[in-house]
Short mmCIF file of C-alpha atoms in Angstrom, two decimals:
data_model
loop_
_atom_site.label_atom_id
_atom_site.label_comp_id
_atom_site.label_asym_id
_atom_site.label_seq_id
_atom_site.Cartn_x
_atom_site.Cartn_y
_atom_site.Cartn_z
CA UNK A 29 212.28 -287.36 23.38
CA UNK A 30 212.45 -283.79 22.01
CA UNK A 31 208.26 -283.77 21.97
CA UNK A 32 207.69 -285.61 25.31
CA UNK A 33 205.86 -282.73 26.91
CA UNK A 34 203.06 -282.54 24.23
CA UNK A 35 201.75 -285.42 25.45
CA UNK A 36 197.84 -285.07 26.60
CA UNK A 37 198.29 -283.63 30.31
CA UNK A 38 201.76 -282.89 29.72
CA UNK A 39 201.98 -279.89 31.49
CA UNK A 40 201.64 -276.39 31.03
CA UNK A 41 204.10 -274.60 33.36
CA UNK A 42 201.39 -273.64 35.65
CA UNK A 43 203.02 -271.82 38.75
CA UNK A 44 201.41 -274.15 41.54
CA UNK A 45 202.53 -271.47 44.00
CA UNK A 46 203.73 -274.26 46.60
CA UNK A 47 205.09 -271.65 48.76
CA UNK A 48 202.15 -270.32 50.29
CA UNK A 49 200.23 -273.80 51.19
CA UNK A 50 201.07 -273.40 54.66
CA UNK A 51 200.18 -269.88 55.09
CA UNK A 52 196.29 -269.94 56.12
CA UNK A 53 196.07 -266.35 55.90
CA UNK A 54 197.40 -266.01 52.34
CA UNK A 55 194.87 -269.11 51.54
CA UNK A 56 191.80 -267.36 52.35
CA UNK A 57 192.77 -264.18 50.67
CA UNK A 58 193.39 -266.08 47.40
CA UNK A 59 189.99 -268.16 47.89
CA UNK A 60 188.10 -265.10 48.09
CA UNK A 61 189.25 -263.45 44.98
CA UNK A 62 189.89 -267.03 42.95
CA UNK A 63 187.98 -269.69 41.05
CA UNK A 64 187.10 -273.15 42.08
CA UNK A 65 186.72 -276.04 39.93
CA UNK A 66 183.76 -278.27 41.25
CA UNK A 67 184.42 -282.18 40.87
CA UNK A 68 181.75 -284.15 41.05
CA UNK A 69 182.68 -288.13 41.64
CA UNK A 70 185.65 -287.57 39.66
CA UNK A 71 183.95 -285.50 37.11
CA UNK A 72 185.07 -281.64 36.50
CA UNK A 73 182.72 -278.85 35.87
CA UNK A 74 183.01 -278.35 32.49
CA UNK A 75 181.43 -275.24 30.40
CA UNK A 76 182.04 -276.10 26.46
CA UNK A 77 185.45 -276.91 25.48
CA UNK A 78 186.99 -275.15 28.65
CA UNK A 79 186.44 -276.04 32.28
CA UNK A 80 183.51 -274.46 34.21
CA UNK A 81 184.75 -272.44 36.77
CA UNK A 82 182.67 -270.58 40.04
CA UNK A 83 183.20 -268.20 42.40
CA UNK A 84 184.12 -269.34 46.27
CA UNK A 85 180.66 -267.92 47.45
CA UNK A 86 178.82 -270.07 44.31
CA UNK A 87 176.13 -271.98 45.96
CA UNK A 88 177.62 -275.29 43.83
CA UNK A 89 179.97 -275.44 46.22
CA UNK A 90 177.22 -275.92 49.44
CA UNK A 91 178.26 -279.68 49.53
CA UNK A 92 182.08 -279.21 49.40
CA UNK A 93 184.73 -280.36 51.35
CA UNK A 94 187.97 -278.67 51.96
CA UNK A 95 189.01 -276.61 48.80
CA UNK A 96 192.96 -277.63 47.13
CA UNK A 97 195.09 -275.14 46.22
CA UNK A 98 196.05 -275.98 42.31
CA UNK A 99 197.90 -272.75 42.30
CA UNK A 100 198.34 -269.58 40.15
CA UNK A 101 197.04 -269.17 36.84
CA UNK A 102 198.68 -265.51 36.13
CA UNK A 103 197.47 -263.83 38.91
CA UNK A 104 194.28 -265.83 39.10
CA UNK A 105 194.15 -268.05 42.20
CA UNK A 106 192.64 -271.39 41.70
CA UNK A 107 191.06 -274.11 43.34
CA UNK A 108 189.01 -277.04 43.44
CA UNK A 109 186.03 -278.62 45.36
CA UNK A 110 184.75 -282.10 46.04
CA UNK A 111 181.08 -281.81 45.43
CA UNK A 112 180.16 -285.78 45.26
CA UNK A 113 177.93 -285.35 48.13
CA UNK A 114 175.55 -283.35 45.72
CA UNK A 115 172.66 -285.62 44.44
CA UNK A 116 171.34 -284.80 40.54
CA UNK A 117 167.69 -284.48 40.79
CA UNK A 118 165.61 -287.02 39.50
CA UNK A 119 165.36 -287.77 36.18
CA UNK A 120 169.28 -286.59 35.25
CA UNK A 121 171.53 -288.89 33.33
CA UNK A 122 172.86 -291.94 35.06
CA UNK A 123 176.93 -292.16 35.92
CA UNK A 124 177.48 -295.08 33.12
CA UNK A 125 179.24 -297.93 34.02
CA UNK A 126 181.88 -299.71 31.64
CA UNK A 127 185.01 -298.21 29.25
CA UNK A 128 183.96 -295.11 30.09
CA UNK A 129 181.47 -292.70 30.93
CA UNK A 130 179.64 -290.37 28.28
CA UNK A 131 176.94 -288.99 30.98
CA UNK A 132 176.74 -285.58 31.58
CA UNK A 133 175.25 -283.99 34.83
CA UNK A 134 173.73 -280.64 35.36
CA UNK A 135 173.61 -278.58 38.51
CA UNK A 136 170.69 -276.54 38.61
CA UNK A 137 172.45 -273.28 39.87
CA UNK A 138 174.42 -273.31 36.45
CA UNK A 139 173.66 -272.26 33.22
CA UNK A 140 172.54 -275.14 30.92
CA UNK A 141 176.10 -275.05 29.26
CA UNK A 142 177.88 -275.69 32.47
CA UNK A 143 178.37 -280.07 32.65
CA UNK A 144 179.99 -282.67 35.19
CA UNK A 145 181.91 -284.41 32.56
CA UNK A 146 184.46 -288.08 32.55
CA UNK A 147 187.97 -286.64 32.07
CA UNK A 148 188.51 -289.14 29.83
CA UNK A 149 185.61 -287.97 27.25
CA UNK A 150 186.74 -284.37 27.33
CA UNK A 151 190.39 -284.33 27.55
CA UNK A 152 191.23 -283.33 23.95
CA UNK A 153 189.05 -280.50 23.98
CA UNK A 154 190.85 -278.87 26.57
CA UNK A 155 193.99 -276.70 26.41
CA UNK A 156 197.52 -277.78 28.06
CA UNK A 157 196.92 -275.20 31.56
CA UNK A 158 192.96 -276.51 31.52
CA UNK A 159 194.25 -280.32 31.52
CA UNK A 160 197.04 -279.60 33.84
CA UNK A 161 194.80 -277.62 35.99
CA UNK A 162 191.92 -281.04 36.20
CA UNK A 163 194.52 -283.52 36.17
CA UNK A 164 195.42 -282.21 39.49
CA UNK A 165 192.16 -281.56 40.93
CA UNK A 166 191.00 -284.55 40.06
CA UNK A 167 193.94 -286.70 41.37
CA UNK A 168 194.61 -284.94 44.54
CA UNK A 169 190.16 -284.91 45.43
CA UNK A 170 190.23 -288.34 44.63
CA UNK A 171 192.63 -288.95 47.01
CA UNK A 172 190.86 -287.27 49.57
CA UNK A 173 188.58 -289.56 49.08
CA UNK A 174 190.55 -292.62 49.54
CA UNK A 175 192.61 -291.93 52.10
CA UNK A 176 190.34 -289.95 55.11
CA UNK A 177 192.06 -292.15 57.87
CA UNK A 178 195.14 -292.38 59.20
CA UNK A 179 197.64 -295.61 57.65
CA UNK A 180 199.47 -295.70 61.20
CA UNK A 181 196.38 -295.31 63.64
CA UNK A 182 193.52 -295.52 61.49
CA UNK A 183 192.60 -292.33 63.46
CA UNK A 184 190.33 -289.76 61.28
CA UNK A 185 192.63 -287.49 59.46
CA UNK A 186 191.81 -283.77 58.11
CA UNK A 187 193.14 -281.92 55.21
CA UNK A 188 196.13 -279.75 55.90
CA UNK A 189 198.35 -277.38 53.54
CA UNK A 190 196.31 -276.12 51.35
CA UNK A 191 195.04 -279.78 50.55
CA UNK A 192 198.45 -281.18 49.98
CA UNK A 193 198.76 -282.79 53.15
CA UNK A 194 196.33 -285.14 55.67
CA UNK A 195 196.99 -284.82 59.45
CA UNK A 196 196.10 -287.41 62.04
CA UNK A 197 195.63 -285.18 65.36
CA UNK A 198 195.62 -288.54 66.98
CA UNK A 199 199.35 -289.96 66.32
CA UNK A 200 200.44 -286.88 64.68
CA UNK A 201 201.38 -288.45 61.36
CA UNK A 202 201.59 -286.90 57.89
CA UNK A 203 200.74 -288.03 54.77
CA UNK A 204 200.82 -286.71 50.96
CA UNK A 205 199.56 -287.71 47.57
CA UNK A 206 200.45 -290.61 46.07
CA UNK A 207 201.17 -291.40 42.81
CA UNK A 208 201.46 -295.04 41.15
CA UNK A 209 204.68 -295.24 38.18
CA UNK A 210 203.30 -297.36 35.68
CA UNK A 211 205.42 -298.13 32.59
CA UNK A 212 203.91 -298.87 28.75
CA UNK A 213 206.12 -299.76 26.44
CA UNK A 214 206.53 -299.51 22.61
CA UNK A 215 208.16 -303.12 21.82
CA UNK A 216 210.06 -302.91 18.14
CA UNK A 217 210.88 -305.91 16.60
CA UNK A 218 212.17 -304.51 13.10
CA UNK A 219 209.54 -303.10 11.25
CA UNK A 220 206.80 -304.29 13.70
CA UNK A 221 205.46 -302.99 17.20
CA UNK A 222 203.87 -305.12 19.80
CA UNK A 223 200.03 -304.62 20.43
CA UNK A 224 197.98 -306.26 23.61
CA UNK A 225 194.06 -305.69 24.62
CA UNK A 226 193.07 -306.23 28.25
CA UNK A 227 189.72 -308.34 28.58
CA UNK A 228 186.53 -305.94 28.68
CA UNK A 229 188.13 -303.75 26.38
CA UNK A 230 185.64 -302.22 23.68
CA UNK A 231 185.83 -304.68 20.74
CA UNK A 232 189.05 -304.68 18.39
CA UNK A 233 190.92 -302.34 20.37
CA UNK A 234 194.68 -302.72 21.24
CA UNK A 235 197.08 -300.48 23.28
CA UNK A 236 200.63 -300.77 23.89
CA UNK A 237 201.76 -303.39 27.11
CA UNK A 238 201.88 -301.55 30.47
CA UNK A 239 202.38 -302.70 34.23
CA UNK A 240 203.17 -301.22 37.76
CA UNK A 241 206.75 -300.23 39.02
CA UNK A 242 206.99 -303.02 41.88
CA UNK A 243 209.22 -301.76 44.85
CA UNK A 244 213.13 -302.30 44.28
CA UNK A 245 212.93 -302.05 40.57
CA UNK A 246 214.62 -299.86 38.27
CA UNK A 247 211.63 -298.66 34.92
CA UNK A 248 213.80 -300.40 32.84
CA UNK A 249 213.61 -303.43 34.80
CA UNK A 250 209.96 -303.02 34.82
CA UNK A 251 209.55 -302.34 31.04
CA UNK A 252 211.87 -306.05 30.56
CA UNK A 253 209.57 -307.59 33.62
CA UNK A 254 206.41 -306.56 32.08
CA UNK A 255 206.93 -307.60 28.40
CA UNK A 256 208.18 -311.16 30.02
CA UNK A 257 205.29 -312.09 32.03
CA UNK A 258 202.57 -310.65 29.85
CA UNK A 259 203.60 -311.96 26.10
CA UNK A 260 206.85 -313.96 27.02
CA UNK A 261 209.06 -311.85 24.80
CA UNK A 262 212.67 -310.92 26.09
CA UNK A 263 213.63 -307.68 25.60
CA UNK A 264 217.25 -306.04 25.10
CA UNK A 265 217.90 -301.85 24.58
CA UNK A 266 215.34 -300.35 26.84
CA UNK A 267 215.23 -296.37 27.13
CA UNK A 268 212.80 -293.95 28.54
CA UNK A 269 210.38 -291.12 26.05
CA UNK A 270 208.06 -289.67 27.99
CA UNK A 271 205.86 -289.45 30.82
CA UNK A 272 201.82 -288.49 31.05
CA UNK A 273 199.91 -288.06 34.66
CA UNK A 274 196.92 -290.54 34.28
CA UNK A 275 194.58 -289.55 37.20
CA UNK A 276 192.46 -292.92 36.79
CA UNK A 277 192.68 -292.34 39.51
CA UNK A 278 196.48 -291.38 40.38
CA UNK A 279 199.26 -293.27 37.37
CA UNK A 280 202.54 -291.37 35.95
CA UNK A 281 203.10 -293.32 32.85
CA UNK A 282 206.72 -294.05 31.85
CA UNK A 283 206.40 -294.40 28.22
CA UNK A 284 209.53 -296.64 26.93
CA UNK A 285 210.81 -298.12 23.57
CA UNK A 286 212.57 -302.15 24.22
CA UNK A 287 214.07 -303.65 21.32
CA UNK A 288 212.16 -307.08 21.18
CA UNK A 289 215.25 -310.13 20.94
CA UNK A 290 212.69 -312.40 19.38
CA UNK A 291 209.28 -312.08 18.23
CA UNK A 292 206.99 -315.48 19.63
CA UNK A 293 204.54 -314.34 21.55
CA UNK A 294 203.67 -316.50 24.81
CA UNK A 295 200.25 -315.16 26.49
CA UNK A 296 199.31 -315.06 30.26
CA UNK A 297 195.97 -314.97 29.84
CA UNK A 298 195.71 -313.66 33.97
CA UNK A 299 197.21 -310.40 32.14
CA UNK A 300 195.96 -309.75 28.27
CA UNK A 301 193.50 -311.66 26.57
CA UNK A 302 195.59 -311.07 23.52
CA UNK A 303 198.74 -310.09 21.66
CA UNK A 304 200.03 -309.64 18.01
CA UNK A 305 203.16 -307.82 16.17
CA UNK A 306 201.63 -304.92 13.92
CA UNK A 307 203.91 -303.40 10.91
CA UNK A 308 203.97 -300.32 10.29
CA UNK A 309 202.35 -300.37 7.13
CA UNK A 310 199.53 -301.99 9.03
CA UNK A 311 199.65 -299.77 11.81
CA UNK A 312 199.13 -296.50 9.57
CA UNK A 313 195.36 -297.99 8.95
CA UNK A 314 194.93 -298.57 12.08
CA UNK A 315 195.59 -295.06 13.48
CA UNK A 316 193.58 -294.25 10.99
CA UNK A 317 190.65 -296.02 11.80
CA UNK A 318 190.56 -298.58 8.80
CA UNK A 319 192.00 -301.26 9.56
CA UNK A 320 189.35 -304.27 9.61
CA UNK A 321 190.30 -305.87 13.01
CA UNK A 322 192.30 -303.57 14.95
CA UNK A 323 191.04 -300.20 16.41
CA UNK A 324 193.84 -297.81 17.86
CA UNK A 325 194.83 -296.46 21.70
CA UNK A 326 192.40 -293.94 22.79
CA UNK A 327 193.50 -290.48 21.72
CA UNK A 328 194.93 -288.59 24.61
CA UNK A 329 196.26 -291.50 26.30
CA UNK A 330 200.39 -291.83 25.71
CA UNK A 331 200.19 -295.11 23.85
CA UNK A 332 198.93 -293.63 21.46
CA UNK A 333 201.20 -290.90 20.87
CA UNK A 334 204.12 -293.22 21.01
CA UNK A 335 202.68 -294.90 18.38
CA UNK A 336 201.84 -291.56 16.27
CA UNK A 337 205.56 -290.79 16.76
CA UNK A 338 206.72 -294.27 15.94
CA UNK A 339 205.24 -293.89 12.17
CA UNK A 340 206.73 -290.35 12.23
CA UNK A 341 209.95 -291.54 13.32
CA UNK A 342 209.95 -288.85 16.05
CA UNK A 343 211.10 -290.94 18.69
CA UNK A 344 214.00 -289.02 19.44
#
C-alpha cells in the first residue's frame, strides 16, 4: 500500500542513533545538551499542539527514573523520563477511567501551557517526528514499568543501554522491549465491509475485527483465524496494507484486506458484542459522522484509515 506510512504514528525517519546506546560516555554528553520528554503514567508532557519538552537539569524530572535514549532529532539529542512517582497536588484533575482519558495534569514548575496529556486525545495534533518521538517513549517507559524483574530469576533487574535493555546482575540475563503483532482486518464482501464493536465501547461505535498473532502462525493465518472465531465468516485472498505502532501499551497493528467467501455472520459473544456488513454508500455517512446508528473508528487509529482508503479506493 503506496500510502501505508501516513498512517497516525507511522514514522518519521527519526535517526534513533542505536549506535551509541552502549557507550555511557557518549550518553551523558548527549543528556546534558538534549531534551527530555516527561511521561507521567503513560501521559507525555505536552505544550499546545507539540510535545513539552525540558532540560536534563529541569526540576520535573526530580522523580525520574532512568532516562531512554529516543535518539537524534537533527542534532538534538532526545530523551524521555518516567515521572509517575510525581503526585498532582490536591485539587488537580482526576486520571479518568473508561474509553479514554480527557484529564489534563499540571506540574507546577511549568508554565500553565505545559499538560500531562492521554496519547490517545492528542495524537492528531501532533506532527509525524512528535508522534514517532511519544510512541516510543511511551512504549519503551511503560515497559519499564512492567517488566522491573527478571523472567528467569525473578531477580531485580536495572535498565541498561541507553534504556533499551534490562539486566539481571543476579543470573546475568538480558531482556528487550516487547512488542505484541496484532492484526485488524478490512473484510470485503462485494460492495460491503465488515464492522464489529467490543462491549464497553462508547455507544454506536464500530471498528474493523482485530486479534493477537498466536505463536506458530503466519498474519495471514491470523487475519483467516480471527474473522472465524469472532463473526464465523471464512475468508479467502488475504494480503497485508499497513502497519501502525499502538503503544496501548505496546501493539504493531497488521492492517489486512480478506475477501469474505460468504457473508452470514455467526457471533461469539466472548469476543464482540456485535457485527454487521456496511456498504459503502452507508459507510461514507458514517465517516462522516451522520449516519443514525453507526459512529466511525477513532481517528488516528489504522481502522480507520483503512476504511478512509477503502471509499477512496487507495488500497493499493
Amino acid at each position: 500500500m503506496r500510502l501505508a506510512e501516513t498512517v497516525t504514528f507511522g514514522g518519521s525517519g527519526l535517526n534513533r542513533a542505536a549506535e551509541l546506546r552502549s557507550d555511557a560516555a557518549a550518553q551523558a554528553g548527549l543528556l546534558g545538551r538534549g531534551q527530555v520528554l516527561p511521561v507521567w503514567r503513560g501521559k507525555p508532557l505536552m505544550q499546545a499542539d507539540a510535545l513539552g519538552w525540558v532540560g536534563s537539569d529541569s526540576v520535573v524530572l526530580h522523580h525520574a527514573g532512568a532516562p531512554v535514549f529516543l535518539g537524534l532529532d537533527g542534532d538534538v539529542p532526545c530523551f524521555a523520563a518516567d515521572i509517575s512517582d510525581w503526585m498532582p497536588e490536591a485539587g488537580a484533575d482526576a486520571v479518568q477511567a473508561g474509553f479514554i482519558d480527557t484529564s489534563e495534569q499540571h506540574h507546577p514548575a511549568l508554565p500553565e501551557s505545559f499538560a500531562f496529556a492521554e496519547l490517545r486525545a492528542v495524537m492528531l495534533r501532533l506532527t509525524p517526528r512528535d508522534a514517532e518521538l511519544a510512541t516510543i517513549a511511551k512504549a519503551v517507559l511503560q515497559w519499564h514499568r512492567s517488566h522491573g524483574f527478571c523472567a528467569v530469576c525473578g531477580a531485580k533487574s536495572v535498565s541498561a543501554m541507553a534504556g533499551w535493555q534490562r539486566s539481571c546482575q543476579t543470573c546475568g540475563a538480558q531482556h528487550f522491549p516487547r512488542t505484541d503483532p496484532v492484526v485488524i482486518m478490512l473484510v470485503i464482501h462485494g460492495n460491503r465491509a465488515l464492522l464489529g464493536r467490543s462491549p464497553g465501547w462508547p455507544e454506536g461505535m464500530y471498528s474493523c475485527l482485530a486479534g493477537f498473532v498466536e505463536p506458530g502462525e503466519t498474519v495471514e493465518a491470523a487475519v483467516r483465524r480471527e474473522v472465524w472465531e469472532e463473526a464465523g465468516i471464512r475468508l479467502g485472498a488475504v494480503r497485508y496494507l499497513a502497519s501502525q505502532p499502538w503503544p496501548f501499551p505496546a501493539s504493531l497493528m497488521l492492517g489486512c484486506a480478506g475477501e469474505a467467501l460468504g457473508d452470514a455472520i455467526t457471533l461469539d459473544p466472548n469476543e464482540i458484542e456485535h457485527a454487521l456488513w456496511v456498504s459503502r454508500e452507508d459507510m461514507v455517512s458514517v465517516m462522516a459522522g451522520t449516519h443514525p446508528m453507526i459512529k466511525p473508528a477513532r481517528k488516528g487509529a489504522i481502522a480507520h484509515f483503512l476504511i478512509q482508503n477503502w471509499l477512496a479506493d487507495r488500497l493499493d
